[in-house]
Amino acid sequence: MKKVIKIIACGLILCAILASGVACKDKNEKGVENGPLKIAVLSDLHIMTEEEVGDPSYDSFIEYSLGKQTMLYLSEAIFKSAVDELIENKPDVVLFSGDLTQNGSKKSIDLVIEQFHKLEQAGIRVFTTSGTTDFAKDAVLCTESGIEEDESIEIEDFPVLFNDFGYAEAVSRDEDTFSYVVDLNDDYRLLVMEYASVYDYTYHRTRMIVDRMPEITEGTMDFIEKNMERAQDDKKEMLVLTYFPINNSVGDYIGYNTKRYVVAYKEHEYLEDMFSFYGTKYIFSGHMHTQNVLAIKDNQYGDLYDYTTGSVCCYPLPIRYFTETEEGLTEETKSLSGIREEYLPSYLTDAEKTAVTTDFLAFSKSYVKKAIFDRLESMLDYMGVENGNFLRILYGLEFFPSDDDIDINISRAANDPDAVEFGRRMRCIYDTTVNMPLYGENSVESRCLAHGRTMPKINYSTIGDFLAEVMCDIYSGAVHITSESDEAVAFRFMAYSMIEVALEQDLGEIFAKLDESVKYFDLTDIVTNVFETDILDLNDEEIVNMLTILNPLVKAKSSQLKLQVNFLSAEDFIRVVDTFLPIVVRFAAEYDAETDTIFGVPYTRYYKNGGFIYVGKLWDDVVIDIIAKDILY
């Protein structure tokens, strides 16, 4: 009997061993699991711990977070909830593409590491790269009495702090950056392109010009190419994780300008060719806070896909999941289902807790919309001067010329009745256009009808509502506007209406009062022509590519540079104007070389009487500082 029991016991043990072998994935000699690979990708956590937030009602936090689309005061709770959700979905690997923290604080870094360990303890491997905010070195504590400095990490500490999440497993590491390579399984290898550590972060945060694109060193490029070749020799497909997108990451309609504006690699064409040549098909990037898939299909070596993932702390709260199949990797994006109740910050009111837990996706979308307009509102005043940023335009146009800095000039303008009136009229233009209904009385539609045009029917209420929804579509990767869609046509009519509102405020009258040398002129006939001919092109790549004309001006200390019109041909002048106002009016399209007119009007009416275009200051202080600064953050 004992012998029978032993035989049965041995049989059960053998069955258990066989069953476990069937249930578990095989592992190679390095302990790396084989079998269908499942990867999750998250980006731009922008963690700011609840201790650092203090309380979202503090004036210090309101000031710090003003206009930021990432929900900083919920970032800790969002991340912890995302980690729990990842553990439930059981991917083999989770990739983080940078901007782990809002400002590189030690407290936030510690929280990220703690949650990374939680994932690894659940059997999920974690690999990460850094982002520019992780090296910002501007950690703060928001308190009731104000903003206090706090401890930040040093750049060189990053690979030490995150040793367990990529560096310890690396089969190869770059000497110039924190880039590294790891094996994912017998079929896939991962190249982590880290470049934020050597990027000129201060320059990036203070100047939004095309030359801020990161440039890969010869040593790092050699590291990338050698590892690509080695992966091919080892019959492994290389996946790429990078903070910076390789190329356009905002979609076709909006993204035509991102090749120049977005921080993508200068060597993107070479990288695309190299990746494809060595068999890479998938790139995972972040930074832009947008969902986008850039399919590079005209490459001579094969198709390449750059999956840019939006911030998980911003609408639409995305987590991408990739699953290995015989055809390659399949992708599915899921929005974070919500914040777990146990992670809700104590500083939330009952009403806020209800809003967050009822429909978090809808809550995040409304947060983005509000943040966009909060940002715009914050841009109107400057240094405590009402409508001060509009007075910066006068400074840029040198209506108050002097050797003094901009603050002194704005203070001087704030005491000038005509300048104050200019600021009031500019504010009126802003308020009128943002709140202008698309249909009904005093609407875009009524302005179209006045010029004999028909406004297409689109499902938006005001110009501001349309712009906010388009911004949300950019974040979610759902931009469906084409150059001739109803939305694009309606957008052109909105632009014409904005110009018409500006003319109704008669800014030319103010300019003439501020400087007697400025000739008063009436542009009504031009706007009528624009409305009736509908010639404005908002989706022409050539418009933004012409920004290259200004590169020498920006490099040559442009804030002190004037162009003498007498030294420019009429055609060259039109090109410069086209560059300055690429989305407002497409001047070059209606330039008549025989008469030197635009829309039938002499081109000399578009600049200050006396022969000067104030290119540098207008570009630096209006376009750059007012419009572009912090647009991604």
XYZ file of C-alpha atoms in Angstrom:
633
model
C 0.000 0.000 0.000
C 2.829 2.372 0.903
C 4.423 1.636 -2.443
C 1.178 2.586 -4.247
C 0.962 5.816 -2.248
C 4.572 6.648 -3.146
C 3.871 5.981 -6.831
C 0.769 8.198 -6.711
C 2.688 10.928 -4.847
C 5.520 10.810 -7.359
C 2.998 10.988 -10.172
C 1.339 14.033 -8.623
C 4.690 15.736 -8.134
C 5.654 14.997 -11.739
C 2.316 16.355 -12.987
C 2.834 19.487 -10.897
C 6.298 19.987 -12.358
C 5.026 19.486 -15.887
C 2.070 21.751 -15.258
C 4.291 24.477 -13.869
C 6.520 24.130 -16.904
C 3.537 24.619 -19.177
C 2.131 27.516 -17.151
C 5.407 29.435 -16.853
C 7.351 31.007 -19.663
C 10.711 29.539 -20.499
C 13.765 31.482 -19.411
C 17.070 31.645 -21.179
C 20.437 31.358 -19.498
C 20.248 35.005 -18.374
C 16.876 34.525 -16.703
C 15.110 36.590 -19.348
C 11.642 35.257 -20.094
C 10.780 33.970 -23.550
C 7.345 33.697 -25.095
C 4.996 36.442 -26.322
C 6.293 39.727 -24.939
C 3.888 42.236 -23.398
C 5.133 45.798 -22.963
C 3.490 48.794 -21.294
C 4.691 52.342 -22.030
C 4.100 55.414 -19.851
C 5.470 58.897 -20.301
C 5.841 62.246 -18.578
C 4.776 61.359 -15.039
C 5.692 64.860 -13.807
C 5.525 63.651 -10.223
C 5.184 66.339 -7.586
C 4.640 64.708 -4.201
C 1.754 65.769 -2.016
C 4.276 67.077 0.491
C 5.685 69.386 -2.204
C 2.209 70.498 -3.304
C 1.286 71.395 0.259
C -2.294 72.269 -0.605
C -3.685 73.199 -4.048
C -5.500 76.133 -2.418
C -2.211 77.758 -1.347
C -1.371 80.886 -3.347
C 2.143 79.513 -3.742
C 0.923 76.355 -5.496
C -1.570 78.269 -7.631
C 1.278 80.501 -8.786
C 3.600 77.543 -9.384
C 1.111 75.426 -11.331
C -0.615 78.208 -13.272
C -1.384 77.121 -16.808
C 0.231 73.691 -16.520
C -1.899 71.026 -18.167
C -0.472 68.220 -16.035
C -2.472 67.685 -12.848
C 0.462 68.171 -10.487
C -1.602 68.099 -7.301
C -2.927 64.651 -8.275
C 0.295 63.299 -9.827
C 1.269 61.139 -6.844
C -2.190 59.578 -6.636
C -2.314 59.081 -10.424
C 1.053 57.335 -10.497
C 0.257 55.016 -7.588
C -3.075 54.130 -9.211
C -1.337 53.508 -12.545
C 1.158 51.182 -10.865
C -1.691 49.155 -9.323
C -3.403 48.999 -12.710
C -0.192 47.820 -14.376
C 0.201 45.063 -11.818
C -3.363 43.927 -12.521
C -2.761 43.920 -16.305
C 0.531 41.998 -15.884
C 2.799 43.194 -18.695
C 6.274 41.645 -18.767
C 7.991 45.006 -19.123
C 7.102 48.621 -18.364
C 8.975 51.415 -20.154
C 9.059 55.021 -18.911
C 10.142 57.596 -21.499
C 11.262 60.429 -19.232
C 10.084 63.481 -17.265
C 9.572 61.233 -14.267
C 9.316 64.285 -12.010
C 8.120 67.855 -12.336
C 11.356 69.499 -11.262
C 13.962 66.872 -10.341
C 13.232 66.948 -6.614
C 14.744 64.286 -4.396
C 11.343 63.650 -2.788
C 9.690 62.959 -6.125
C 12.582 60.798 -7.335
C 12.336 58.722 -4.142
C 8.615 58.201 -4.745
C 9.235 57.092 -8.332
C 11.904 54.601 -7.221
C 9.596 53.223 -4.534
C 6.840 52.564 -7.094
C 9.304 51.096 -9.609
C 10.356 48.590 -6.941
C 6.687 47.763 -6.364
C 6.368 46.848 -10.043
C 9.502 44.710 -9.981
C 8.348 42.937 -6.824
C 5.232 41.994 -8.796
C 7.439 40.350 -11.425
C 7.361 43.246 -13.916
C 10.669 44.480 -15.285
C 11.106 48.277 -15.413
C 13.324 50.297 -17.734
C 13.493 54.072 -17.845
C 15.178 57.064 -19.352
C 15.318 60.637 -18.108
C 13.638 63.822 -19.297
C 14.665 67.465 -19.133
C 12.503 68.178 -16.071
C 14.342 65.483 -14.111
C 17.451 67.680 -14.245
C 15.695 71.011 -13.734
C 17.258 71.494 -10.284
C 14.411 73.741 -9.186
C 12.720 71.584 -6.531
C 10.241 73.518 -4.436
C 7.911 73.177 -1.472
C 4.655 75.109 -1.772
C 3.685 76.379 1.662
C 1.061 78.676 3.079
C 3.658 81.428 3.377
C 5.210 81.005 -0.070
C 7.446 78.883 -2.294
C 10.538 77.404 -0.632
C 13.543 75.758 -2.270
C 14.014 72.033 -1.741
C 16.618 69.365 -2.518
C 17.145 68.366 -6.152
C 19.127 65.463 -7.553
C 22.400 65.954 -9.395
C 22.579 64.884 -13.027
C 25.354 62.373 -12.398
C 23.247 60.638 -9.727
C 20.577 59.458 -12.166
C 22.122 56.132 -13.273
C 23.027 55.350 -9.660
C 19.525 56.062 -8.354
C 17.936 54.092 -11.181
C 20.532 51.338 -11.292
C 17.888 48.640 -10.687
C 15.796 49.832 -13.611
C 18.029 49.306 -16.607
C 21.648 50.012 -15.770
C 22.291 46.856 -13.713
C 20.987 44.677 -16.564
C 22.668 46.623 -19.352
C 24.610 44.591 -21.917
C 26.126 47.854 -23.184
C 26.384 51.445 -21.884
C 27.299 54.700 -23.618
C 30.248 56.686 -22.282
C 28.893 60.118 -23.295
C 25.302 59.829 -22.051
C 23.196 57.614 -19.787
C 22.090 55.535 -22.790
C 22.155 51.757 -22.464
C 21.016 48.480 -24.053
C 19.207 45.552 -22.395
C 17.813 42.195 -23.532
C 14.041 41.838 -23.237
C 13.811 38.209 -24.418
C 15.333 35.979 -27.098
C 13.659 38.001 -29.845
C 13.913 41.619 -28.688
C 16.573 43.958 -27.378
C 15.974 47.517 -26.125
C 18.068 50.607 -26.857
C 17.394 53.342 -24.312
C 18.468 56.647 -25.865
C 19.079 59.033 -22.965
C 19.978 62.572 -23.956
C 18.433 64.926 -21.413
C 21.569 64.732 -19.244
C 23.679 66.488 -21.882
C 20.979 68.797 -23.218
C 21.307 72.546 -22.592
C 18.282 72.694 -20.313
C 18.609 76.356 -19.324
C 18.755 77.397 -22.964
C 15.792 75.167 -23.760
C 13.625 76.722 -21.036
C 14.400 80.322 -21.937
C 14.510 80.288 -25.707
C 12.061 78.500 -27.966
C 13.935 78.633 -31.263
C 14.708 76.006 -33.843
C 18.336 75.580 -32.828
C 17.299 73.960 -29.529
C 16.980 70.558 -31.211
C 19.334 68.064 -29.532
C 22.366 67.044 -31.508
C 23.836 63.578 -30.994
C 27.590 63.414 -30.492
C 29.800 61.289 -32.710
C 30.567 58.964 -29.793
C 26.911 58.338 -28.963
C 26.019 57.829 -32.610
C 28.809 55.259 -32.828
C 27.440 53.560 -29.680
C 23.951 53.389 -31.222
C 25.140 52.034 -34.564
C 27.434 49.385 -33.077
C 24.643 48.085 -30.857
C 22.219 48.078 -33.780
C 24.672 45.991 -35.769
C 25.292 43.675 -32.801
C 21.546 43.099 -32.348
C 21.208 42.222 -36.013
C 24.106 39.770 -35.730
C 22.415 38.227 -32.671
C 19.174 37.938 -34.667
C 17.317 40.230 -32.273
C 15.055 43.097 -33.215
C 16.036 46.339 -31.505
C 13.278 48.418 -29.926
C 14.082 52.048 -29.109
C 13.013 54.049 -26.056
C 13.718 57.794 -26.246
C 12.510 60.880 -24.427
C 12.774 63.153 -27.455
C 10.585 62.219 -30.438
C 12.465 61.265 -33.566
C 10.299 63.540 -35.724
C 6.864 65.205 -36.034
C 4.765 64.089 -33.071
C 1.624 66.213 -33.207
C -0.146 64.804 -36.257
C -0.393 65.932 -39.865
C -2.558 69.058 -39.628
C -0.994 70.651 -36.564
C 2.338 68.894 -36.830
C 3.634 70.362 -40.063
C 5.581 72.848 -37.953
C 6.972 70.416 -35.426
C 9.963 69.525 -37.556
C 11.181 73.019 -36.740
C 9.553 73.758 -33.402
C 9.369 70.479 -31.499
C 12.499 69.178 -29.847
C 13.289 66.287 -32.161
C 16.747 65.053 -33.039
C 18.619 67.036 -35.672
C 19.853 63.752 -37.082
C 16.346 62.309 -37.416
C 16.737 61.366 -41.091
C 19.975 59.518 -40.426
C 18.473 57.801 -37.373
C 15.390 56.748 -39.328
C 17.553 55.210 -42.068
C 19.845 53.513 -39.562
C 17.045 52.046 -37.467
C 15.257 50.707 -40.517
C 18.462 49.334 -42.050
C 19.109 47.238 -38.945
C 15.522 45.991 -38.742
C 14.057 48.249 -36.046
C 10.346 48.864 -36.494
C 9.217 50.426 -33.210
C 10.275 53.568 -31.357
C 8.683 54.664 -28.070
C 8.979 58.385 -27.282
C 7.444 61.033 -25.022
C 8.015 64.684 -24.064
C 5.275 66.222 -26.216
C 2.328 65.206 -23.975
C 0.539 64.086 -27.120
C -0.638 60.740 -28.430
C 0.692 60.188 -31.923
C 1.938 57.445 -34.204
C 4.365 58.633 -36.849
C 4.524 56.012 -39.585
C 7.622 56.443 -41.728
C 6.679 54.316 -44.719
C 8.755 55.830 -47.499
C 11.992 54.637 -45.958
C 14.079 52.588 -48.383
C 14.810 49.893 -45.777
C 11.347 49.238 -44.342
C 8.537 50.738 -42.291
C 9.281 52.501 -39.005
C 6.791 53.586 -36.335
C 7.438 56.235 -33.685
C 4.827 55.903 -30.925
C 4.745 59.149 -28.948
C 2.878 58.632 -25.673
C 1.136 61.470 -23.842
C 1.533 62.333 -20.177
C -0.301 59.930 -17.876
C -0.974 62.947 -15.624
C -2.776 64.802 -18.398
C -5.781 64.106 -20.608
C -6.338 61.435 -21.915
C -4.336 59.655 -19.129
C -2.770 57.216 -21.620
C -1.028 53.888 -21.038
C 0.063 52.055 -24.170
C 0.203 48.259 -24.269
C 2.156 46.333 -26.919
C 1.828 42.581 -27.445
C 4.174 40.426 -29.493
C 2.559 38.525 -32.364
C 3.894 36.704 -35.418
C 3.369 39.893 -37.446
C 5.145 42.137 -34.935
C 3.838 44.231 -32.045
C 0.161 45.108 -31.762
C -0.750 48.278 -29.847
C -3.678 49.221 -27.618
C -4.025 52.445 -25.653
C -6.043 52.511 -22.450
C -6.870 55.551 -20.348
C -6.163 55.195 -16.652
C -9.455 53.974 -15.215
C -9.296 56.384 -12.288
C -7.616 57.238 -9.019
C -7.911 54.562 -6.345
C -9.765 55.797 -3.301
C -6.917 54.935 -0.957
C -4.626 57.304 -2.864
C -6.886 60.364 -2.905
C -4.998 63.270 -1.292
C -6.354 64.448 2.019
C -6.401 68.039 0.807
C -9.172 67.334 -1.742
C -12.634 68.539 -0.792
C -15.565 66.111 -0.840
C -16.804 67.742 -4.057
C -13.381 67.313 -5.683
C -13.181 63.677 -4.591
C -16.594 63.037 -6.139
C -15.590 64.715 -9.407
C -12.324 62.772 -9.609
C -13.874 59.378 -8.819
C -17.042 59.767 -10.942
C -15.452 60.179 -14.388
C -11.739 60.860 -14.183
C -11.263 61.041 -17.965
C -13.891 63.786 -18.270
C -12.379 65.528 -15.241
C -8.907 65.515 -16.846
C -10.275 66.962 -20.086
C -12.022 69.824 -18.294
C -8.811 70.437 -16.344
C -6.818 70.817 -19.578
C -9.329 73.259 -21.032
C -9.262 75.390 -17.906
C -5.463 75.280 -17.753
C -5.194 76.512 -21.355
C -7.269 79.603 -20.652
C -5.668 80.144 -17.257
C -2.359 80.246 -19.098
C -3.668 82.722 -21.643
C -5.166 84.899 -18.920
C -1.885 84.863 -17.018
C -0.110 86.123 -20.131
C -2.184 89.283 -20.348
C -0.691 91.062 -17.335
C 3.040 91.467 -16.774
C 5.007 92.420 -13.676
C 1.839 93.632 -11.975
C 0.982 95.946 -14.899
C -2.558 95.474 -16.185
C -2.453 94.185 -19.788
C 1.326 94.457 -19.455
C 2.120 91.769 -22.004
C 0.258 93.735 -24.636
C 2.503 96.662 -23.752
C 5.430 94.355 -24.511
C 4.278 94.553 -28.113
C 4.842 98.298 -28.014
C 8.279 97.626 -26.547
C 9.010 95.133 -29.322
C 7.951 97.681 -31.920
C 10.141 100.281 -30.212
C 7.433 102.822 -29.519
C 9.321 103.506 -26.270
C 12.925 103.188 -27.500
C 15.749 103.477 -25.019
C 18.653 101.544 -23.617
C 16.571 100.583 -20.581
C 15.410 97.010 -20.066
C 11.904 95.826 -20.871
C 10.549 96.272 -17.325
C 11.472 99.980 -17.283
C 9.961 100.443 -20.722
C 6.724 98.750 -19.705
C 6.560 100.855 -16.555
C 6.953 103.936 -18.749
C 4.247 102.684 -21.102
C 1.915 101.994 -18.166
C 1.966 105.728 -17.398
C 1.211 106.768 -20.965
C -2.556 107.200 -21.594
C -2.286 106.139 -25.247
C -0.305 103.006 -24.348
C -2.843 102.153 -21.631
C -5.589 102.556 -24.209
C -3.671 100.221 -26.538
C -3.554 97.591 -23.783
C -7.287 98.006 -23.125
C -8.136 97.577 -26.803
C -5.902 94.503 -27.099
C -7.662 92.991 -24.079
C -10.982 93.727 -25.734
C -9.805 91.913 -28.874
C -8.838 88.893 -26.778
C -12.096 88.771 -24.822
C -14.249 89.310 -27.900
C -12.590 86.655 -30.036
C -12.268 83.948 -27.388
C -15.933 84.295 -26.431
C -17.296 84.922 -29.930
C -20.135 82.483 -30.776
C -19.704 80.485 -33.953
C -23.400 80.861 -34.823
C -26.188 83.327 -34.126
C -25.949 87.052 -33.432
C -22.527 88.755 -33.383
C -20.933 85.486 -34.394
C -18.413 84.152 -36.884
C -21.379 83.056 -38.977
C -22.877 86.570 -39.056
C -19.513 88.029 -40.098
C -19.269 85.447 -42.889
C -22.747 86.336 -44.129
C -21.826 90.029 -44.151
C -19.093 89.156 -46.659
C -21.226 86.761 -48.685
C -19.659 83.589 -47.252
C -21.272 80.557 -45.603
C -19.925 79.281 -42.295
C -19.804 75.442 -42.224
C -21.717 73.722 -39.429
C -19.402 72.255 -36.802
C -20.219 71.065 -33.305
C -18.596 73.822 -31.237
C -20.094 76.823 -29.454
C -17.413 79.567 -29.426
C -13.972 80.220 -30.879
C -12.471 79.467 -27.463
C -14.408 76.192 -27.237
C -13.150 75.170 -30.675
C -9.515 75.962 -29.857
C -9.707 74.128 -26.512
C -11.267 71.056 -28.129
C -8.619 71.017 -30.854
C -5.941 71.201 -28.157
C -7.543 68.225 -26.388
C -7.634 66.380 -29.716
C -3.914 67.040 -30.101
C -3.281 65.583 -26.656
C -5.369 62.496 -27.398
C -4.092 61.981 -30.935
C -7.594 62.418 -32.325
C -6.987 65.415 -34.606
C -9.151 64.724 -37.637
C -8.860 68.103 -39.358
C -7.676 68.138 -42.950
C -6.988 71.261 -44.993
C -10.419 71.200 -46.648
C -12.537 69.723 -43.850
C -15.425 71.755 -42.439
C -13.365 72.388 -39.306
C -10.432 73.788 -41.314
C -12.703 76.059 -43.375
C -14.459 77.235 -40.203
C -11.070 77.847 -38.565
C -10.080 80.127 -41.444
C -13.294 82.117 -40.981
C -12.557 82.344 -37.257
C -9.129 83.769 -38.106
C -10.674 86.319 -40.463
C -13.143 87.292 -37.736
C -10.295 87.783 -35.255
C -8.517 90.082 -37.705
C -11.726 91.998 -38.294
C -12.256 92.439 -34.546
C -8.710 93.796 -34.263
C -9.398 96.297 -37.033
C -12.600 97.392 -35.327
C -10.495 98.388 -32.347
C -8.566 100.755 -34.654
C -5.061 100.068 -33.348
C -3.641 102.163 -36.174
C -5.098 105.230 -34.459
C -3.167 104.395 -31.287
C 0.064 103.782 -33.187
C -0.271 107.184 -34.860
C -0.777 108.861 -31.475
C 2.202 107.068 -29.941
C 4.520 108.061 -32.780
C 3.757 110.883 -35.210
C 6.025 109.275 -37.803
C 3.617 106.347 -38.097
C 1.163 107.064 -40.860
C -2.445 106.216 -40.034
C -3.855 103.640 -42.437
C -7.087 101.678 -42.872
C -6.808 97.938 -43.586
C -10.542 97.237 -43.932
C -10.251 96.588 -47.657
C -7.623 93.906 -47.035
C -9.770 92.016 -44.519
C -12.737 92.201 -46.897
C -10.539 90.753 -49.626
C -9.338 87.957 -47.315
C -12.893 87.054 -46.255
C -14.326 87.078 -49.743
C -11.513 85.198 -51.473
C -10.742 82.775 -48.588
C -7.095 82.665 -49.580
C -5.618 82.182 -46.103
C -3.794 78.861 -45.870
C -3.437 77.412 -42.366
C -1.965 74.088 -43.446
C 0.970 74.936 -45.672
C 4.309 73.514 -44.627
C 6.167 76.149 -46.617
C 4.901 78.831 -44.246
C 6.753 77.485 -41.249
C 9.810 76.336 -43.148
C 10.363 80.014 -44.014
C 11.236 80.599 -40.356
C 14.744 79.589 -41.394
C 15.053 83.084 -42.884
C 15.126 84.443 -39.338
C 17.784 82.075 -38.012
C 20.700 84.437 -38.774
C 18.798 87.291 -37.156
C 18.164 85.343 -33.965
C 21.785 84.205 -33.799
C 23.103 87.735 -34.373
C 21.779 89.178 -31.109
C 18.590 90.070 -32.877
C 17.113 92.146 -30.056
C 19.438 94.932 -31.215
C 18.992 94.337 -34.936
C 17.045 96.446 -37.410
C 16.526 95.669 -41.065
C 16.580 98.610 -43.459
C 13.824 98.139 -45.985
C 15.814 100.102 -48.548
C 18.285 97.210 -48.601
C 15.559 94.625 -49.252
C 13.809 94.000 -52.508
C 10.042 94.022 -52.325
C 10.076 90.250 -52.818
C 12.522 89.728 -49.943
C 10.441 91.953 -47.716
C 7.344 89.874 -48.461
C 9.255 86.726 -47.506
C 10.206 88.243 -44.149
C 6.643 89.367 -43.466
C 5.400 85.927 -44.460
C 7.795 84.484 -41.912
C 6.604 86.810 -39.183
C 2.910 86.173 -39.655
C 2.808 82.600 -40.951
C -0.638 81.793 -39.586
C -2.252 85.218 -39.805
C -1.874 86.141 -43.456
C -0.162 84.308 -46.266
C 1.279 87.420 -47.851
C 3.464 85.809 -50.484
C 0.539 84.005 -52.084
C -1.047 87.331 -53.007
C 2.097 89.317 -53.806
C 2.034 91.062 -57.179
C 5.627 91.511 -58.327
C 4.709 93.945 -61.110
C 3.025 96.462 -58.795
C 4.712 95.517 -55.489
C 1.307 95.115 -53.849
C -0.291 92.587 -51.522
C -4.025 92.092 -51.995
C -3.817 95.115 -54.281
C -2.447 97.357 -51.518
C 1.104 98.830 -51.568
C 3.359 96.680 -49.406
C 4.914 99.793 -47.860
C 1.788 100.237 -45.722
C 2.755 97.256 -43.554
C 5.680 98.643 -41.682
C 6.717 101.714 -39.747
C 7.181 104.846 -41.826
C 10.877 105.677 -42.033
C 12.226 102.456 -43.459
C 12.658 100.040 -40.543
C 11.238 96.645 -39.624
C 11.952 95.851 -36.003
C 12.577 92.169 -36.639
C 14.635 91.162 -33.622
C 12.650 92.615 -30.740
C 9.287 91.712 -32.247
C 10.479 88.149 -32.712
C 12.214 87.778 -29.350
C 9.782 89.631 -27.094
C 6.424 88.979 -28.742
C 6.548 85.701 -30.638
C 9.077 83.902 -28.436
C 8.498 85.132 -24.896
C 4.764 85.751 -25.022
C 3.391 83.058 -27.313
C 5.828 80.154 -27.297
C 7.318 80.140 -23.797
C 6.315 77.102 -21.723
C 3.766 75.973 -24.294
C 4.570 72.326 -23.557
C 4.582 72.576 -19.802
